């Protein structure tokens, strides 16, 4: 560790009004009830639970974050492994529920080598295993005797699951499956928790019976020795190397050279192979598996609001502390620099993201509700209930979850980078806390359905719905009503009052979806355009559909009785402004779609972009700090100099740089002709002890 | 180092057509003359020079890149220091010119601790020092006895240079300046080469004479001992810690506690203090300093095309090798998956960036020419020549360089991230080679003028030009003609044939600039809107101005005789399509500005977005790989598995992951109850030897 700062440095303070004073002033400017809003969003039980977890974690030395930003890959992984183990021990000791365990993980805010064991491995065994397989695999896995992962993606195949190359061939003679990797591209790849931690894997492989392929199926395979943890014979497994982020996780590769597993290792709750006849047993209800994917996407949507809010919290607080330049129209004699948050250019970048974080929060909540309603209906149908007039709720939910997953994760990822840049030069420092968070989040735009790929599925559903409407066979559901209303009214015209009527604003988003749907339908069905030539249109359409859902969910949440009775009118008013800002921001950002469709006039767009947006920014501005405070991120979780609750930004930056940074342990030899690099490295000794 | 792969793994090949075959097919599909185009862009002298440099560097063990992606901060810095020293030694040995030294740095592609010494420190001493100061400071600096940096930015002040807090107070008694940091925020911060390497710094500090401040001035200050390299008394200096990228550079902090330097240490070619009277000597020609800033920006524009081309090269090659899904309209019985590059959604993301890389190349070249013309004019004016009718060429150049710096660096940075994502999941691997390149490039959007801040200066110039046009006092230069033409024709209407006439396409971009300028002028001068309320409009205006410059420069370069005589008609035709794609991509991306201004109709935009763009993508597609080949990046420079010239993508990914990755040296203990983390670490020994 470097030397502490000399006394004359310790005596220095930042110039001008202190960050702490500025944030106090910010909080005094607004009367938004932060606690009321936070309780409404998270419930007081959850807030109290999180506070307890925070106390346990932050007082335990293994979770000390002070070295996180300085460590290389191996040391980061080592620390993450230690944390994973400790977290598991704490979880047993305190008898945490799954929710509590996940909340603790959130506070730590980095993936650990147990990540995929605790989620996908256990979940897959649970959902796709028979009672016998639960006993055989799930129980030891729950006790962390088996540590596992979910090995689906391969070096050559990600999105196209049907194209997976790993094979599992049934051998009737000894009643085993032989797992094999016929090509290099068959190597499992990107598999979390596989690289170093797992001794078992659920391997998704092509099931081959009698030379015929029955498509991808899940097999439980032991891959490392339970004692030595060395790979088993004919298995080649390891870590795939460093990544843009996610470096505390051991994403791995895995190759098989004719490895046999018993019949019972094919997870066979839904489908399987008759051990006696070698015949294939077909799945009874594929909808259930389909449902899980939908849940994962709904969860990504729910999470995206809070992911984004973290970056927005940091940037908003720092932009209130940072001052730069005098206002150009400042009166003669005025002194002092302007808070960066007062510049409209900064507000224009940051406040729509603040609005988006809330919009995504309400949308995620609505998604989870929709998912639960669907699960209930599926259960009723399983018990013999007739399908309702709402059509195929699962297909509807699937399309919504695909479009929203793509939109929400892209919005969160890109919004984090905008937040980082809004912090100016200091946003580039690791101590901003945004860069690593962004880098760790980025895979979300690719996994669980690549965001571009997903948009095809959305378009397919919307085209199908539109065809049904045209054929007079519309289902009784939301999107069909939107499409039918457009059909009815398209020649009359829309004339939505998007500037002064919030319901009209929502309707304009619906109108645009319908317009783009019928346009795409015409290209496909009448003009017979190839599917490939329409992919860009489909992507636009899916984005429009997602934005409509978000705008609608946000607005409906604010009209909801539960909301109106939990929040005071002032808070509701501010949230309504966030809704308007979010909607108008996207309306002006996709202006040409709105007026090509006739949803708005050019004049409305111009007014929305200028006067109306400026006025909303001005009205939201005083509440910005309190609005991010309501997300209730503890400093320990943010781990950011710039986003500190108390505003002591510069002191913290300086402390971390000068008194924690291990590069200040060393003295170099700077001269080109000298072969000596480090003359002194006070930290080398320390490091060898980690 | 991990064990080599077992024999059964070594025997595996990727499935299907090999990457090498696919890239050969790609290259066979197009008859674009790659070498002719490369020679036209770079000259054969430069290409040959680079080949020689590559041979020297790639055969020297200190420049071995194989461990780059695996190292932590300290080890990366150590390697970069070794490389900096060796590069300097090679430079002396081979008597490299400045151009050759920079080209070698480009091939190594990472910042080194000598970076700011070799650029800003030497340049500032050269340009701002007197002959006496050259002897005293520049000569030992050129010999690397003094190693320096340029310390301007502070913890509390970046963009606002006038707000810097460090003071240099003249003491008439002993004829010295006292450097002092009155606050913590006065600490120099972000200073490249300061953290560990420098023993001297050019410190920009407020010059105080007799209690009065004369603004920021440059002082040469010794900060570390020339023997021990330890900081001198009352100087607190160190590295600022890890960053999102740029971690091979030792960006530093620096605080002074009343440190005295002699009178000669104020660099005083342009202004200074009379040592006898203590009177301030005013600068004679501030325009020269202004010129340097402009040159730095012009250079960033020139560089941006190649920065972006690197990411586009990697993504284009990989998207030609990667195959995923069958075409949905594929005929029954067709087999094999589609190359990802054949999907219009991928083309839509990638090919406009390919076009942008060429557009920025031609624009950068035009910028440098403009800069040189300006330098010539300044020199002539210094010798007494009268200003021409073109008005203030420097102000014009300044505005162009500001708008283009902002647009070009944003386009390159964001384009790299789009390229990375176009590689799907593997884009996230460090071995893609894009992530680290992007992370290292990102500061360019902030330094040398924050990209948002700069747009104010552009708007200010355009407003001023518009006022002159309205007052009938227009200068005889390009932008004034554009503004005047708009004035003349705005009531008649534009009616540009943007789909079929390339000059009209350029004119539409000019028209939009004029429209936005007069609109902003009305808001400011007639409606008396505050400057702050117009910042977003100014940013839009500056972007429009930059896009017009790029479109115009690209088009003019293709009409130029030198171009037409160097390239065969087929190549020119392909470049013209890139021009059209670039222009139409931005036209449709800012559609509402184009038809609000009356530059185009809504119908034109629709056609541009759909049929016209699809047709351009289809026409450019076969030449995509050859078009990136023409940038001539050696594999050694790209350091990317995905972007390999030979297409052996998967083999290289697998090799790096399994046989180079140090995380595969270790075996962990995976069980939560065990306190052991690493059971075996074969690499630990190796590492302690680095």
Coordinates of C-alpha atoms in Angstrom, one line a residue, chain A residues 82-290:
Chain A
X82 CA -13.5 -16.3 -1.7
X83 CA -16.7 -14.1 -1.7
X84 CA -18.8 -16.8 -3.4
X85 CA -17.8 -19.3 -0.7
X86 CA -18.4 -16.9 2.2
X87 CA -21.7 -15.8 0.7
X88 CA -22.8 -19.5 0.7
X89 CA -21.6 -19.9 4.3
X90 CA -23.5 -16.8 5.4
X91 CA -26.5 -18.0 3.5
X92 CA -26.5 -21.2 5.5
X93 CA -25.7 -19.6 8.8
X94 CA -28.5 -16.9 8.5
X95 CA -30.9 -19.2 6.6
X96 CA -31.3 -16.8 3.8
X97 CA -34.2 -17.2 1.4
X98 CA -33.4 -17.2 -2.4
X99 CA -34.5 -13.6 -2.5
X100 CA -32.1 -12.7 0.3
X101 CA -29.3 -14.5 -1.3
X102 CA -29.9 -12.6 -4.6
X103 CA -30.2 -9.3 -2.8
X104 CA -26.8 -9.9 -1.1
X105 CA -25.4 -10.7 -4.5
X106 CA -26.8 -7.4 -5.8
X107 CA -25.1 -5.5 -3.0
X108 CA -21.8 -7.1 -3.8
X109 CA -22.4 -6.3 -7.5
X110 CA -20.1 -8.6 -9.2
X111 CA -20.6 -12.1 -10.7
X112 CA -19.1 -14.9 -8.7
X113 CA -18.0 -18.4 -9.8
X114 CA -21.1 -19.8 -8.2
X115 CA -23.3 -17.6 -10.3
X116 CA -24.5 -20.2 -12.8
X117 CA -24.6 -23.0 -10.2
X118 CA -27.0 -21.1 -8.0
X119 CA -29.2 -20.1 -10.9
X120 CA -29.3 -22.1 -14.1
X121 CA -27.9 -25.4 -12.8
X122 CA -30.2 -25.8 -9.9
X123 CA -33.1 -24.4 -11.8
X124 CA -32.7 -26.8 -14.7
X125 CA -32.3 -29.8 -12.5
X126 CA -35.4 -28.7 -10.6
X127 CA -37.5 -28.1 -13.6
X128 CA -36.4 -30.7 -16.0
X129 CA -35.4 -33.5 -13.7
X130 CA -37.6 -36.4 -12.6
X131 CA -38.0 -37.2 -8.8
X132 CA -35.3 -39.8 -9.2
X133 CA -33.0 -37.3 -10.9
X134 CA -33.7 -34.8 -8.1
X135 CA -32.5 -37.3 -5.6
X136 CA -29.4 -38.2 -7.7
X137 CA -28.3 -34.7 -8.8
X138 CA -30.4 -31.9 -7.3
X139 CA -29.8 -32.8 -3.7
X140 CA -26.0 -33.0 -3.8
X141 CA -26.1 -29.8 -5.9
X142 CA -28.2 -28.0 -3.3
X143 CA -25.5 -29.0 -0.7
X144 CA -22.7 -27.7 -3.0
X145 CA -21.2 -31.2 -3.3
X146 CA -22.0 -31.0 -7.0
X147 CA -21.2 -27.6 -8.4
X148 CA -22.6 -27.1 -11.8
X149 CA -23.2 -24.9 -14.8
X150 CA -25.5 -24.9 -17.9
X151 CA -23.5 -25.7 -21.0
X152 CA -25.5 -24.8 -24.1
X153 CA -23.7 -22.2 -26.3
X154 CA -20.8 -23.4 -28.4
X155 CA -17.9 -21.8 -30.1
X156 CA -19.7 -21.9 -33.4
X157 CA -23.3 -21.6 -32.3
X158 CA -25.0 -19.1 -30.0
X159 CA -28.4 -17.9 -31.1
X160 CA -29.1 -20.9 -33.3
X161 CA -29.7 -23.6 -30.7
X162 CA -30.8 -26.1 -33.2
X163 CA -27.4 -25.9 -34.9
X164 CA -25.5 -27.1 -31.8
X165 CA -22.9 -29.7 -32.8
X166 CA -22.3 -31.7 -29.6
X167 CA -23.8 -35.1 -29.9
X168 CA -25.2 -37.6 -27.3
X169 CA -25.6 -40.9 -29.0
X170 CA -27.7 -43.7 -27.5
X171 CA -26.0 -47.1 -27.1
X172 CA -28.6 -49.8 -26.7
X173 CA -26.0 -52.4 -25.7
X174 CA -24.8 -50.7 -22.5
X175 CA -27.7 -48.3 -22.2
X176 CA -25.5 -45.2 -22.1
X177 CA -25.2 -42.0 -24.0
X178 CA -21.9 -41.0 -25.6
X179 CA -21.2 -37.3 -25.4
X180 CA -18.9 -36.2 -28.2
X181 CA -17.5 -33.0 -29.8
X182 CA -17.1 -33.8 -33.5
X183 CA -15.5 -30.4 -34.4
X184 CA -13.6 -27.6 -32.7
X185 CA -16.7 -25.4 -33.1
X186 CA -18.6 -27.9 -31.0
X187 CA -16.7 -26.8 -28.0
X188 CA -19.0 -25.4 -25.3
X189 CA -18.1 -21.8 -24.9
X190 CA -19.0 -18.8 -22.7
X191 CA -20.4 -21.2 -20.1
X192 CA -20.4 -19.3 -16.7
X193 CA -19.0 -21.2 -13.7
X194 CA -17.5 -23.9 -16.0
X195 CA -14.0 -22.6 -16.5
X196 CA -12.8 -23.3 -13.0
X197 CA -15.6 -24.0 -10.5
X198 CA -17.9 -26.7 -11.8
X199 CA -17.5 -30.4 -11.3
X200 CA -20.8 -31.1 -13.1
X201 CA -22.5 -29.6 -16.1
X202 CA -25.9 -29.7 -17.7
X203 CA -24.8 -30.2 -21.3
X204 CA -27.2 -29.5 -24.1
X205 CA -26.4 -31.9 -26.9
X206 CA -28.1 -33.4 -30.0
X207 CA -29.8 -36.6 -29.0
X208 CA -29.0 -39.3 -31.6
X209 CA -31.1 -42.5 -31.6
X210 CA -30.4 -45.1 -34.2
X211 CA -28.5 -42.6 -36.4
X212 CA -31.4 -40.0 -36.3
X213 CA -31.2 -36.7 -34.5
X214 CA -34.0 -35.6 -32.2
X215 CA -32.7 -32.2 -31.5
X216 CA -31.0 -30.6 -28.4
X217 CA -31.6 -32.3 -25.0
X218 CA -30.1 -31.7 -21.6
X219 CA -27.7 -34.2 -20.0
X220 CA -26.0 -34.1 -16.6
X221 CA -22.3 -34.8 -17.0
X222 CA -19.6 -35.0 -14.3
X223 CA -16.6 -33.1 -15.7
X224 CA -14.1 -32.9 -12.9
X225 CA -13.0 -35.3 -10.1
X226 CA -14.8 -34.7 -6.8
X227 CA -11.6 -35.0 -4.9
X228 CA -8.8 -33.6 -7.0
X229 CA -11.0 -31.3 -9.0
X230 CA -8.9 -32.2 -12.1
X231 CA -10.8 -32.8 -15.4
X232 CA -12.0 -36.4 -15.9
X233 CA -10.4 -38.4 -18.8
X234 CA -11.3 -37.4 -22.3
X235 CA -12.7 -34.1 -21.1
X236 CA -11.0 -30.9 -22.0
X237 CA -12.2 -28.0 -19.9
X238 CA -10.9 -24.6 -19.0
X239 CA -11.5 -20.8 -18.8
X240 CA -12.0 -19.0 -22.1
X241 CA -9.9 -16.0 -21.1
X242 CA -10.4 -12.3 -20.3
X243 CA -13.5 -10.4 -21.5
X244 CA -14.5 -6.8 -21.8
X245 CA -16.1 -7.2 -18.4
X246 CA -17.4 -10.1 -16.2
X247 CA -13.9 -11.0 -15.3
X248 CA -14.8 -12.3 -11.8
X249 CA -16.6 -15.1 -13.6
X250 CA -14.9 -18.2 -15.0
X251 CA -16.7 -18.5 -18.4
X252 CA -15.5 -21.8 -19.7
X253 CA -15.0 -24.1 -22.7
X254 CA -15.6 -27.9 -22.7
X255 CA -14.9 -30.6 -25.3
X256 CA -15.8 -34.3 -25.1
X257 CA -13.9 -37.2 -26.6
X258 CA -16.5 -40.0 -26.6
X259 CA -17.5 -39.7 -22.9
X260 CA -20.2 -42.1 -21.7
X261 CA -22.9 -41.3 -19.2
X262 CA -25.7 -43.6 -17.9
X263 CA -29.3 -43.4 -19.1
X264 CA -30.4 -41.6 -16.0
X265 CA -28.3 -38.6 -16.9
X266 CA -30.7 -37.4 -19.6
X267 CA -33.0 -35.0 -17.8
X268 CA -36.3 -36.5 -18.7
X269 CA -39.2 -34.8 -17.0
X270 CA -40.6 -33.6 -20.4
X271 CA -39.0 -36.0 -22.9
X272 CA -36.6 -38.9 -22.9
X273 CA -35.6 -42.3 -24.2
X274 CA -37.1 -45.6 -23.3
X275 CA -34.2 -47.5 -21.8
X276 CA -35.7 -50.8 -22.9
X277 CA -36.7 -50.1 -26.5
X278 CA -34.5 -47.1 -27.2
X279 CA -37.6 -45.3 -28.4
X280 CA -38.0 -41.5 -28.1
X281 CA -40.5 -40.2 -25.6
X282 CA -42.0 -36.9 -26.9
X283 CA -42.5 -33.8 -24.7
X284 CA -46.0 -33.4 -23.4
X285 CA -46.1 -29.7 -22.9
X286 CA -43.4 -27.6 -24.5
X287 CA -45.2 -24.4 -23.4
X288 CA -43.7 -24.8 -19.9
X289 CA -40.1 -24.6 -21.1
X290 CA -41.1 -21.6 -23.3

